[in-house]
Coordinates of C-alpha atoms and ligand atoms in Angstrom, one line a residue:
M108 CA 35.8 11.0 -2.7
H109 CA 38.5 8.4 -2.9
W110 CA 39.1 6.1 -5.9
T111 CA 37.8 3.0 -4.2
Q112 CA 34.4 4.6 -3.9
R113 CA 34.5 5.8 -7.5
I114 CA 35.2 2.4 -8.8
S115 CA 31.9 1.0 -7.6
M116 CA 30.0 3.9 -9.0
C117 CA 31.7 3.9 -12.4
S118 CA 31.3 0.2 -13.1
L119 CA 27.6 0.9 -13.2
S120 CA 27.8 3.8 -15.6
A121 CA 29.1 2.2 -18.8
A122 CA 26.0 2.7 -20.9
M123 CA 25.5 0.0 -23.5
A124 CA 24.3 1.8 -26.6
V125 CA 23.7 -0.1 -29.8
C126 CA 24.8 1.2 -33.2
L127 CA 27.1 0.5 -36.2
A128 CA 30.8 0.9 -35.9
V129 CA 32.5 3.0 -38.6
A130 CA 36.2 2.8 -39.7
L131 CA 36.9 5.3 -42.5
P132 CA 40.0 7.4 -43.3
Q133 CA 40.8 10.4 -41.1
H134 CA 42.3 13.8 -41.8
T135 CA 45.8 14.5 -40.6
P136 CA 47.1 17.9 -39.5
A137 CA 49.0 20.0 -41.9
Q138 CA 51.8 21.1 -39.5
S139 CA 54.8 19.1 -38.8
A140 CA 56.4 18.8 -35.3
S141 CA 58.8 21.7 -34.7
Q142 CA 62.3 21.2 -33.2
A143 CA 62.4 21.3 -29.4
D144 CA 62.5 24.9 -28.2
T145 CA 65.2 25.3 -25.6
S146 CA 64.9 29.0 -24.9
A147 CA 64.8 30.1 -21.2
A148 CA 61.2 31.2 -21.6
S149 CA 60.2 27.9 -23.1
E150 CA 61.9 25.9 -20.3
Q151 CA 60.2 28.0 -17.7
N152 CA 56.8 27.5 -19.2
W153 CA 57.0 24.0 -20.6
W154 CA 54.5 22.6 -18.1
K155 CA 51.7 25.0 -19.1
N156 CA 50.8 23.1 -22.3
A157 CA 52.5 19.8 -21.3
V158 CA 51.7 16.4 -22.5
I159 CA 52.5 14.0 -19.6
Y160 CA 52.5 10.2 -19.9
E161 CA 52.1 8.0 -16.9
V162 CA 54.3 4.9 -17.0
Y163 CA 53.6 2.0 -14.7
P164 CA 57.2 0.7 -14.8
R165 CA 56.2 -2.8 -13.7
S166 CA 54.1 -3.2 -16.8
F167 CA 55.8 -1.2 -19.5
Q168 CA 58.8 -3.1 -20.8
D169 CA 60.7 -6.0 -19.3
T170 CA 64.3 -6.5 -20.6
N171 CA 65.7 -9.2 -18.3
A172 CA 62.9 -11.8 -18.7
D173 CA 61.7 -11.8 -15.0
G174 CA 58.2 -10.8 -16.2
I175 CA 58.5 -7.4 -14.5
G176 CA 59.1 -4.2 -16.4
D177 CA 62.3 -2.3 -15.7
L178 CA 64.1 1.0 -16.1
N179 CA 66.1 -0.2 -19.1
G180 CA 62.8 -1.2 -20.7
I181 CA 61.6 2.4 -20.4
T182 CA 64.8 3.7 -21.8
Q183 CA 64.4 1.3 -24.7
R184 CA 61.0 2.7 -25.5
L185 CA 61.9 6.4 -25.3
D186 CA 61.8 6.8 -29.1
Y187 CA 58.2 5.6 -29.1
L188 CA 57.3 8.2 -26.5
K189 CA 59.2 10.9 -28.4
K190 CA 57.3 10.1 -31.6
L191 CA 54.0 10.2 -29.6
G192 CA 55.0 13.8 -28.6
V193 CA 55.2 13.5 -24.8
D194 CA 57.0 16.2 -22.9
A195 CA 57.4 14.3 -19.7
I196 CA 56.9 10.8 -18.2
W197 CA 55.7 10.3 -14.7
L198 CA 57.0 7.0 -13.2
T199 CA 55.0 5.4 -10.4
P200 CA 57.3 4.5 -7.5
I201 CA 60.5 2.7 -8.4
Y202 CA 62.1 2.9 -5.0
P203 CA 63.0 -0.2 -3.0
S204 CA 59.8 -1.6 -1.6
P205 CA 58.3 -4.8 -0.2
Q206 CA 55.8 -4.3 -3.1
V207 CA 52.7 -4.8 -0.9
D208 CA 51.1 -1.9 -2.7
F209 CA 53.3 -2.3 -5.8
G210 CA 55.8 0.4 -4.8
Y211 CA 53.6 2.8 -2.8
D212 CA 55.1 1.2 0.3
I213 CA 58.7 2.6 0.2
S214 CA 61.5 1.2 2.3
D215 CA 64.3 3.5 1.0
Y216 CA 63.5 6.8 -0.6
E217 CA 67.0 7.3 -2.1
N218 CA 67.5 4.2 -4.2
I219 CA 66.0 2.0 -6.9
D220 CA 64.3 -1.3 -6.3
P221 CA 66.6 -4.0 -7.7
K222 CA 63.6 -5.4 -9.6
Y223 CA 63.5 -2.2 -11.7
G224 CA 67.3 -1.7 -11.9
T225 CA 70.0 0.4 -10.3
L226 CA 70.8 4.1 -9.8
A227 CA 73.1 3.8 -12.8
D228 CA 70.2 2.6 -14.9
F229 CA 68.2 5.5 -13.6
D230 CA 70.9 8.0 -14.5
H231 CA 71.1 6.4 -17.9
L232 CA 67.3 6.7 -18.4
I233 CA 67.5 10.4 -17.5
A234 CA 70.4 11.0 -19.8
E235 CA 68.6 9.3 -22.7
A236 CA 65.3 11.0 -22.0
N237 CA 67.1 14.3 -21.9
K238 CA 68.6 13.7 -25.3
R239 CA 65.1 13.5 -26.6
H240 CA 63.9 16.5 -24.6
I241 CA 61.7 14.3 -22.5
R242 CA 61.5 15.0 -18.7
V243 CA 61.2 12.5 -16.0
I244 CA 58.9 13.0 -13.0
M245 CA 59.1 10.9 -9.9
D246 CA 56.3 9.7 -7.6
M247 CA 56.7 11.2 -4.1
V248 CA 54.9 9.3 -1.4
M249 CA 55.0 11.4 1.8
N250 CA 51.8 10.3 3.5
H251 CA 53.3 7.0 4.6
S252 CA 56.3 4.7 4.3
S253 CA 56.6 1.0 4.3
D254 CA 56.5 -0.7 7.7
K255 CA 59.9 -2.1 6.6
H256 CA 61.5 1.4 6.3
P257 CA 64.2 1.8 8.9
W258 CA 62.4 4.8 10.3
F259 CA 59.4 2.7 11.2
I260 CA 61.4 -0.3 12.4
Q261 CA 63.0 2.1 14.9
S262 CA 59.8 3.9 15.7
R263 CA 58.0 0.7 16.7
S264 CA 60.9 -0.6 18.7
S265 CA 60.2 1.5 21.9
K266 CA 58.2 4.5 23.1
T267 CA 61.4 6.4 23.7
N268 CA 63.1 5.7 20.4
P269 CA 64.1 9.0 18.6
Y270 CA 61.9 7.9 15.6
R271 CA 58.9 7.2 17.8
D272 CA 57.4 10.6 16.9
W273 CA 57.9 10.1 13.1
Y274 CA 54.6 8.1 12.9
V275 CA 51.2 8.5 14.5
W276 CA 50.9 6.4 17.7
K277 CA 48.0 6.3 20.1
D278 CA 46.7 4.3 23.0
G279 CA 43.7 2.1 22.4
K280 CA 40.5 2.3 24.4
G281 CA 39.8 -0.1 27.3
E282 CA 43.2 -1.8 27.2
T283 CA 43.8 -4.5 29.9
A284 CA 46.9 -6.6 30.7
T285 CA 45.6 -9.3 28.4
S286 CA 43.7 -7.4 25.7
P287 CA 44.6 -4.4 23.4
G288 CA 41.1 -3.0 23.9
V289 CA 39.7 -1.2 20.8
P290 CA 41.2 1.3 18.4
P291 CA 41.4 4.9 19.5
N292 CA 38.6 6.1 17.2
N293 CA 36.4 5.0 14.3
W294 CA 38.8 6.1 11.5
E295 CA 38.9 3.7 8.5
S296 CA 41.5 2.8 6.0
D297 CA 40.8 3.6 2.4
F298 CA 41.5 -0.1 1.7
G299 CA 38.9 -1.2 4.2
G300 CA 38.6 -1.9 8.0
S301 CA 40.0 0.1 10.9
A302 CA 42.9 2.5 10.1
W303 CA 44.5 1.6 13.4
Q304 CA 46.9 -1.4 13.8
W305 CA 47.8 -2.7 17.3
D306 CA 51.5 -3.1 17.8
P307 CA 52.3 -5.5 20.7
T308 CA 55.9 -4.3 21.3
T309 CA 54.9 -1.0 22.8
R310 CA 51.2 -1.8 23.3
Q311 CA 49.9 1.1 21.2
Y312 CA 48.1 1.5 17.9
Y313 CA 49.6 3.1 14.8
Y314 CA 47.6 4.9 12.1
H315 CA 47.5 3.8 8.5
K316 CA 45.3 5.5 5.9
F317 CA 46.1 2.7 3.5
Y318 CA 47.4 -0.8 4.1
A319 CA 48.7 -1.7 7.6
Q320 CA 52.1 -2.1 5.9
Q321 CA 51.9 1.6 5.1
P322 CA 52.1 3.5 8.4
D323 CA 51.3 7.2 8.2
L324 CA 54.2 9.6 8.8
N325 CA 53.7 12.3 11.4
W326 CA 53.8 15.6 9.6
N327 CA 53.7 17.6 12.8
N328 CA 57.3 16.5 13.3
P329 CA 59.8 19.0 11.7
K330 CA 62.3 16.1 11.2
V331 CA 59.9 14.5 8.8
H332 CA 59.8 17.7 6.8
Q333 CA 63.6 17.9 6.7
A334 CA 63.8 14.3 5.6
F335 CA 61.5 14.8 2.6
E336 CA 63.1 18.1 1.6
N337 CA 66.4 16.2 1.3
I338 CA 64.9 13.3 -0.5
M339 CA 63.5 15.8 -3.1
R340 CA 66.9 17.4 -3.4
F341 CA 68.5 14.0 -3.9
W342 CA 66.3 13.3 -7.0
L343 CA 66.3 16.9 -8.3
K344 CA 70.1 16.8 -8.4
R345 CA 69.9 13.7 -10.5
G346 CA 67.9 15.7 -13.0
V347 CA 64.3 14.9 -12.4
A348 CA 61.8 17.5 -13.6
G349 CA 59.4 17.3 -10.6
F350 CA 57.2 15.1 -8.6
R351 CA 53.7 13.7 -8.5
F352 CA 52.6 13.9 -4.8
D353 CA 50.8 10.7 -3.8
A354 CA 47.7 10.8 -1.6
I355 CA 48.7 14.4 -0.7
T356 CA 45.4 15.4 0.8
T357 CA 45.7 12.8 3.6
L358 CA 49.0 14.1 5.1
F359 CA 47.3 15.5 8.2
E360 CA 44.7 14.2 10.7
D361 CA 42.5 16.0 13.2
P362 CA 44.9 16.7 16.1
Q363 CA 42.2 15.9 18.6
M364 CA 41.6 12.6 16.8
R365 CA 37.8 12.9 17.0
D366 CA 35.6 10.3 15.4
E367 CA 34.6 10.8 11.8
E368 CA 30.8 11.6 11.4
V369 CA 28.6 8.7 10.3
L370 CA 26.9 9.6 7.0
K371 CA 23.1 9.5 7.1
D372 CA 20.5 9.1 4.5
K373 CA 17.6 11.5 4.0
N374 CA 15.6 9.7 6.8
G375 CA 18.5 10.2 9.2
K376 CA 19.5 6.5 9.1
P377 CA 23.2 5.6 8.9
I378 CA 24.3 4.7 5.3
M379 CA 25.7 1.1 5.5
Q380 CA 28.4 -0.4 3.3
D381 CA 29.5 -4.0 3.8
G382 CA 27.9 -4.0 7.2
R383 CA 29.7 -0.9 8.4
P384 CA 28.4 2.7 8.5
E385 CA 29.8 5.0 5.9
L386 CA 31.9 7.7 7.3
D387 CA 32.6 11.3 6.3
D388 CA 36.3 11.9 5.9
S389 CA 36.7 15.5 7.1
R390 CA 39.0 14.5 10.0
T391 CA 41.4 12.6 7.9
N392 CA 41.3 14.2 4.4
N393 CA 42.0 17.6 3.0
L394 CA 43.0 19.3 6.2
P395 CA 44.3 22.9 5.7
E396 CA 47.7 22.1 7.3
V397 CA 48.8 20.5 4.1
H398 CA 49.1 23.9 2.4
P399 CA 52.2 25.2 4.2
V400 CA 53.9 21.8 3.5
M401 CA 53.4 22.2 -0.2
Q402 CA 54.6 25.8 -0.1
E403 CA 57.8 24.4 1.6
M404 CA 58.2 21.7 -1.1
R405 CA 57.7 24.4 -3.8
R406 CA 60.6 26.4 -2.3
V407 CA 62.8 23.3 -2.5
A408 CA 61.9 22.8 -6.2
D409 CA 62.6 26.4 -6.8
E410 CA 66.2 26.0 -5.6
F411 CA 66.9 24.5 -9.1
D412 CA 67.4 26.8 -12.2
P413 CA 64.2 26.9 -14.2
N414 CA 65.9 28.4 -17.3
T415 CA 67.7 25.4 -18.4
F416 CA 66.5 21.9 -19.1
P417 CA 64.5 20.2 -17.5
G418 CA 63.2 23.7 -16.9
K419 CA 60.7 24.7 -14.2
R420 CA 60.6 21.8 -11.7
V421 CA 56.9 21.0 -11.3
L422 CA 54.7 19.8 -8.5
I423 CA 51.8 17.6 -9.5
G424 CA 49.2 16.6 -7.0
E425 CA 47.0 13.6 -6.7
T426 CA 44.1 15.7 -5.7
Y427 CA 40.8 14.0 -5.7
L428 CA 38.6 16.9 -4.4
P429 CA 34.9 17.5 -4.1
N430 CA 34.7 20.7 -6.1
I431 CA 36.5 23.4 -8.1
A432 CA 36.8 25.8 -5.1
E433 CA 38.9 23.1 -3.3
L434 CA 41.0 22.5 -6.4
L435 CA 41.7 26.3 -6.7
K436 CA 43.2 26.2 -3.2
Q437 CA 45.9 23.7 -4.3
Y438 CA 47.6 26.3 -6.4
G439 CA 48.4 28.3 -3.3
P440 CA 47.3 31.7 -2.0
P441 CA 48.8 34.8 -3.8
G442 CA 52.6 34.9 -3.4
K443 CA 52.7 31.5 -1.9
P444 CA 52.7 29.0 -4.7
E445 CA 52.0 25.3 -4.1
F446 CA 51.2 22.9 -6.9
E447 CA 51.7 24.0 -10.6
L448 CA 49.5 21.1 -11.6
P449 CA 47.1 19.7 -9.1
M450 CA 45.1 17.1 -11.0
D451 CA 41.7 18.2 -12.1
T452 CA 39.7 15.1 -11.4
Q453 CA 36.4 17.0 -11.7
I454 CA 36.4 16.5 -15.5
G455 CA 38.0 13.1 -16.3
F456 CA 36.2 11.1 -13.6
I457 CA 32.6 12.1 -14.5
N458 CA 32.5 8.5 -15.8
Q459 CA 29.6 9.1 -18.2
L460 CA 29.3 11.0 -21.4
D461 CA 26.9 13.6 -20.2
V462 CA 27.4 16.8 -22.3
N463 CA 26.0 19.2 -19.7
T464 CA 28.2 18.0 -16.9
F465 CA 31.3 18.1 -19.1
R466 CA 30.4 21.6 -20.3
S467 CA 30.0 23.0 -16.8
R468 CA 33.2 21.3 -15.4
I469 CA 35.4 22.4 -18.3
D470 CA 33.9 25.9 -18.0
D471 CA 34.8 25.8 -14.3
A472 CA 38.4 25.0 -15.1
E473 CA 38.5 27.9 -17.5
T474 CA 36.7 30.5 -15.4
R475 CA 37.1 29.5 -11.8
L476 CA 40.8 28.6 -11.4
D477 CA 41.9 32.3 -11.5
G478 CA 43.8 31.6 -14.8
N479 CA 45.8 28.8 -13.3
I480 CA 46.6 25.9 -15.6
P481 CA 44.3 22.9 -15.2
L482 CA 45.9 19.4 -15.4
I483 CA 43.2 17.3 -17.1
V484 CA 43.4 13.6 -16.5
F485 CA 41.0 10.8 -17.3
D486 CA 42.8 7.6 -16.4
N487 CA 45.4 6.1 -14.1
H488 CA 46.6 2.9 -12.4
D489 CA 43.9 3.0 -9.8
N490 CA 40.8 3.1 -11.9
P491 CA 39.3 0.8 -14.6
R492 CA 40.5 2.0 -18.0
L493 CA 38.5 4.3 -20.3
D494 CA 36.6 1.5 -22.0
A495 CA 35.1 0.4 -18.7
R496 CA 34.1 3.9 -17.6
Y497 CA 33.1 5.5 -20.9
G498 CA 32.9 2.8 -23.6
D499 CA 29.8 1.1 -25.0
D500 CA 31.7 -1.9 -26.5
L501 CA 30.6 -0.9 -30.0
H502 CA 32.2 2.5 -30.5
N503 CA 35.1 2.3 -28.0
I504 CA 37.7 3.8 -30.4
D505 CA 35.3 6.6 -31.4
I506 CA 34.6 7.3 -27.8
D507 CA 38.4 7.3 -27.2
R508 CA 38.6 10.0 -29.8
V509 CA 36.0 12.0 -28.0
I510 CA 37.8 11.7 -24.7
S511 CA 41.3 12.4 -26.1
T512 CA 39.9 15.5 -27.8
I513 CA 38.7 16.9 -24.5
L514 CA 42.0 15.9 -23.0
F515 CA 44.3 17.5 -25.6
A516 CA 42.2 20.3 -27.2
S517 CA 41.2 21.9 -23.9
R518 CA 43.4 24.6 -22.4
G519 CA 46.0 23.3 -20.0
A520 CA 48.2 20.4 -19.4
S521 CA 47.2 16.8 -20.3
L522 CA 48.0 13.7 -18.4
F523 CA 47.3 10.2 -19.8
Y524 CA 48.1 6.6 -18.9
Y525 CA 50.2 4.1 -20.8
G526 CA 48.0 2.0 -23.1
D527 CA 45.4 4.8 -23.6
D528 CA 47.4 5.6 -26.7
I529 CA 46.4 2.3 -28.3
G530 CA 43.0 1.7 -26.7
M531 CA 44.0 -1.0 -24.2
K532 CA 41.0 -2.6 -22.4
T533 CA 40.5 -3.2 -18.7
T534 CA 41.2 -6.9 -18.2
P535 CA 40.5 -8.0 -14.6
P536 CA 41.6 -11.4 -13.3
D537 CA 39.3 -14.4 -14.0
T538 CA 39.7 -16.0 -10.6
R539 CA 40.6 -15.0 -7.1
E540 CA 43.8 -17.1 -7.3
D541 CA 45.0 -14.8 -10.1
V542 CA 44.6 -11.6 -8.2
K543 CA 47.8 -9.6 -7.3
D544 CA 46.3 -6.4 -5.8
P545 CA 45.6 -7.1 -2.1
V546 CA 42.5 -4.9 -2.1
G547 CA 41.1 -7.2 -4.9
L548 CA 41.8 -10.2 -2.8
K549 CA 40.0 -8.6 0.1
Y550 CA 36.9 -7.6 -1.7
W551 CA 36.7 -10.4 -4.4
P552 CA 34.4 -10.8 -6.3
K553 CA 32.6 -7.6 -5.7
F554 CA 35.7 -5.6 -6.4
K555 CA 38.5 -7.4 -8.3
G556 CA 41.2 -4.9 -7.5
R557 CA 43.3 -2.8 -9.8
D558 CA 45.1 -5.5 -11.8
G559 CA 42.8 -5.0 -14.7
E560 CA 44.2 -1.6 -15.5
R561 CA 47.8 -2.7 -14.9
T562 CA 48.3 -5.4 -17.5
P563 CA 51.5 -5.3 -19.7
M564 CA 51.8 -2.7 -22.5
Q565 CA 50.9 -4.2 -25.8
W566 CA 53.8 -3.5 -28.2
D567 CA 53.4 -6.1 -31.0
T568 CA 51.9 -9.4 -32.0
T569 CA 54.6 -11.7 -30.7
A570 CA 54.1 -13.9 -27.6
N571 CA 53.7 -11.6 -24.5
A572 CA 52.9 -8.7 -26.8
G573 CA 56.6 -7.8 -26.9
F574 CA 56.4 -6.8 -23.2
C575 CA 58.9 -9.4 -22.1
P576 CA 61.2 -11.8 -24.0
E577 CA 59.6 -15.1 -25.3
G578 CA 59.3 -17.8 -22.7
C579 CA 59.0 -15.4 -19.8
T580 CA 55.8 -15.1 -17.6
P581 CA 54.6 -11.6 -17.3
W582 CA 53.6 -10.6 -13.7
L583 CA 50.0 -10.1 -15.0
P584 CA 48.8 -11.9 -18.1
V585 CA 48.7 -10.1 -21.4
P586 CA 45.1 -9.5 -22.4
P587 CA 43.9 -11.7 -25.3
T588 CA 43.0 -8.5 -27.3
Y589 CA 46.7 -7.8 -27.8
K590 CA 46.8 -9.3 -31.3
A591 CA 44.7 -6.4 -32.7
V592 CA 45.4 -3.8 -30.1
N593 CA 49.1 -3.1 -30.2
V594 CA 51.7 -0.5 -31.3
E595 CA 53.0 -2.5 -34.2
V596 CA 49.6 -3.0 -35.8
E597 CA 48.4 0.5 -35.2
E598 CA 51.5 2.4 -36.1
P599 CA 51.2 2.2 -39.9
N600 CA 47.4 2.6 -40.0
P601 CA 46.4 6.2 -40.4
D602 CA 42.9 5.5 -39.0
S603 CA 44.2 3.8 -35.8
L604 CA 43.8 5.3 -32.4
L605 CA 47.6 5.6 -32.1
S606 CA 47.7 7.7 -35.2
W607 CA 44.8 9.8 -33.8
Y608 CA 46.8 10.4 -30.6
R609 CA 49.9 11.4 -32.5
N610 CA 48.0 13.8 -34.7
L611 CA 46.1 15.4 -31.9
I612 CA 49.2 15.8 -29.7
Q613 CA 51.1 17.3 -32.5
L614 CA 48.2 19.8 -33.1
K615 CA 48.2 20.7 -29.4
K616 CA 51.9 21.3 -29.4
T617 CA 52.2 23.2 -32.7
H618 CA 49.0 25.1 -33.3
P619 CA 49.5 28.5 -31.5
T620 CA 45.8 28.8 -30.6
L621 CA 45.5 25.3 -29.2
A622 CA 48.8 25.7 -27.4
Q623 CA 47.8 28.8 -25.5
G624 CA 44.4 30.1 -26.4
E625 CA 41.6 30.7 -24.0
E626 CA 38.6 28.5 -24.1
T627 CA 34.9 29.4 -24.5
M628 CA 32.0 27.1 -24.7
L629 CA 29.7 27.3 -27.7
D630 CA 26.2 26.1 -28.5
T631 CA 25.6 25.8 -24.8
S632 CA 22.0 24.4 -24.9
N633 CA 23.0 21.4 -27.0
S634 CA 22.7 18.2 -24.9
K635 CA 24.2 15.9 -27.5
V636 CA 27.3 17.7 -28.8
L637 CA 29.9 19.5 -26.8
S638 CA 31.4 22.5 -28.7
W639 CA 33.9 25.1 -27.7
M640 CA 36.3 27.5 -29.3
R641 CA 39.9 28.4 -28.5
H642 CA 41.0 31.9 -29.3
T643 CA 44.0 34.1 -28.9
A644 CA 45.2 37.4 -30.4
G645 CA 47.0 37.0 -33.7
S646 CA 46.1 33.4 -34.5
P647 CA 43.0 31.9 -36.0
T648 CA 40.2 30.9 -33.7
V649 CA 39.8 27.1 -33.6
V650 CA 36.4 25.4 -33.0
V651 CA 36.0 21.9 -31.6
S652 CA 32.8 19.8 -31.7
V653 CA 32.5 16.3 -30.2
N654 CA 29.4 14.2 -30.6
F655 CA 28.5 12.4 -27.3
T656 CA 26.0 10.1 -28.9
P657 CA 25.9 7.0 -31.2
A658 CA 23.7 8.8 -33.7
P659 CA 24.9 11.3 -36.3
Q660 CA 24.5 14.9 -35.3
T661 CA 24.7 18.3 -37.1
V662 CA 25.7 21.5 -35.3
S663 CA 25.5 25.0 -36.3
L664 CA 28.0 27.4 -34.5
S665 CA 28.6 31.1 -34.6
V666 CA 31.8 32.9 -33.8
P667 CA 31.3 36.6 -33.9
G668 CA 33.7 38.6 -36.0
T669 CA 34.6 35.8 -38.4
G670 CA 33.4 34.9 -41.9
G671 CA 32.3 31.5 -40.7
S672 CA 34.2 29.4 -43.2
L673 CA 36.2 26.5 -41.9
K674 CA 39.5 24.8 -42.5
T675 CA 39.8 21.3 -41.1
L676 CA 42.7 20.6 -38.8
L677 CA 41.6 17.1 -37.6
K678 CA 38.4 15.1 -37.8
S679 CA 37.2 11.6 -37.1
P680 CA 37.4 9.2 -40.0
G681 CA 34.5 9.4 -42.5
G682 CA 31.9 11.9 -43.6
A683 CA 32.3 15.1 -45.6
E684 CA 34.6 17.9 -44.5
P685 CA 32.4 20.8 -43.3
T686 CA 33.2 24.1 -45.0
S687 CA 31.0 26.4 -42.9
L688 CA 30.4 26.9 -39.2
S689 CA 26.7 26.7 -39.9
T690 CA 26.7 23.0 -40.8
I691 CA 29.2 20.7 -39.0
Q692 CA 28.1 17.1 -39.5
L693 CA 29.4 14.5 -37.0
G694 CA 29.2 10.8 -37.2
P695 CA 28.5 8.6 -34.2
F696 CA 30.8 9.9 -31.4
G697 CA 32.5 12.0 -34.2
V698 CA 35.0 14.7 -33.6
Y699 CA 35.7 17.9 -35.6
I700 CA 38.5 20.4 -35.1
G701 CA 38.9 23.3 -37.5
E702 CA 40.1 26.8 -37.9
V703 CA 37.6 29.6 -38.5
Q704 CA 38.4 32.0 -41.3
Ligands
LIG1034 C1 47.5 6.6 -4.4 C2 48.1 5.7 -5.4 C3 47.6 4.3 -5.2 C4 48.1 3.8 -3.8 C5 47.7 4.8 -2.8 C6 48.4 4.6 -1.5 O1 46.1 6.7 -4.5 O2 47.8 6.2 -6.7 O3 48.0 3.4 -6.2 O4 47.6 2.6 -3.5 O5 47.9 6.2 -3.1 O6 49.8 5.0 -1.6
LIG1035 CA1 62.5 -7.1 -15.5

């Protein structure tokens, strides 16, 4: 399922519960952050317990007052990221682009868009990040380029141009001298409408899974493979630690170009959406041909020494998949590795706090990925923020603690989105005139686009929330909530969400059991509280309990082979500290993390 479909589902799911909000002191972890470990083993394995922060560069920090974030802005904020405890930042695309899809339409893969800076600024960012032992991960968009990329300009110029076969071209049906006829088949763009665009110069259609300005590259052409291998080397040589592969499951299409099946309801009638029948996507999504491509890209990344910083170069996948079995395939068959970290969207996009679903999906990640490392992710630049998908408007910060605990106290790597660290709220545009995301313009007001989750980072209480210098106009308005929700206000407050994030991340990085231990679900018939333990030889077992309800709950756990007494590592503000596994009291949406002794 693609994110556009999820959006309509999740906006319905934010349950509105009524209860009292609490704000009481919280416990902080005893350990302090250790110095960066630079041993060869640590560099090779850094990604296995990694904390990765998604930066949307356009919205992070503007330094030249044009209202658009830039690379120098990210460099300026590295100390903040270091203090937060992140191991790596993933930058959404910063390449030259007409910005139709805000960078996901690339017109030059080996340069920086002047809006964001220069290659020299990029090198400076890498150097400064490296000083702080922070890695930089680039977005890699291989499914499509911009229609302004020289490859496509050549390709569309004539049927005999050497670049013709770099894209997916096809005759329409029923063409006459005066009419283009109709598209070759019923395939649809994920942004709505036919996925085929008629091009008058050569009187053929080209295929685009996304906007018409994003023509799909033809991955049956070996030259396309070579081009991207070299693009990856270009950035790896500049010191990047890996790539996040955009829309990777849509690289290939059915070679016979057969129609997608029309989805039917239980009475056999086509399911309609906006006057068009809903289609299956098995001819244009998740085709098996993508696997050898990822094995190839893995080999390119492996040309670079994993023993020294930035360590193992990692491949992260944007992998929205229907189930755990499909996710498992993304790691590659034995001896042919593909992604280190395909995103596990099974857990983070459940979009409702349902204990049983979370329990079974987390258990799947632990038991059905053959020991591979899950990359847990709840949020990104394509979906309404956490408040809109999990919040109840009364306990949003408590609910953020619940979610971040699942994110950071589960086994594996954790990926989160700028602004989650302070509790930024989804803030969609008020009027159609304000909309910047083309898909929002198209579907307004039913779907307002993705602007609401891309508003400027809220740094402080000054005008523009410190995102850009006073007097400038940010490309999207700063949400009015910024006066209370910002780094400056939250930083000194031990009960703030930002303090919680810092403490939790520090615990993940420094507690040996949380860093590496296996995960086993506890109290598995409880439908209100999710509990699990982390355990590994030679280090104390850790139990975690999170209350998914607005009412107080008490759980009683048992961990065989222990005395059952508890030492608190971190808990939500308020309430007594439990001393025994048999009575763990949790406030509304409360969280408890403790060592069993
Ligand atoms: C991915 C990106 C999204 C973009 C699309 C097309 O889903 O995350 O922002 O619009 O691919 O590149
Ligand atoms: Ca700028």
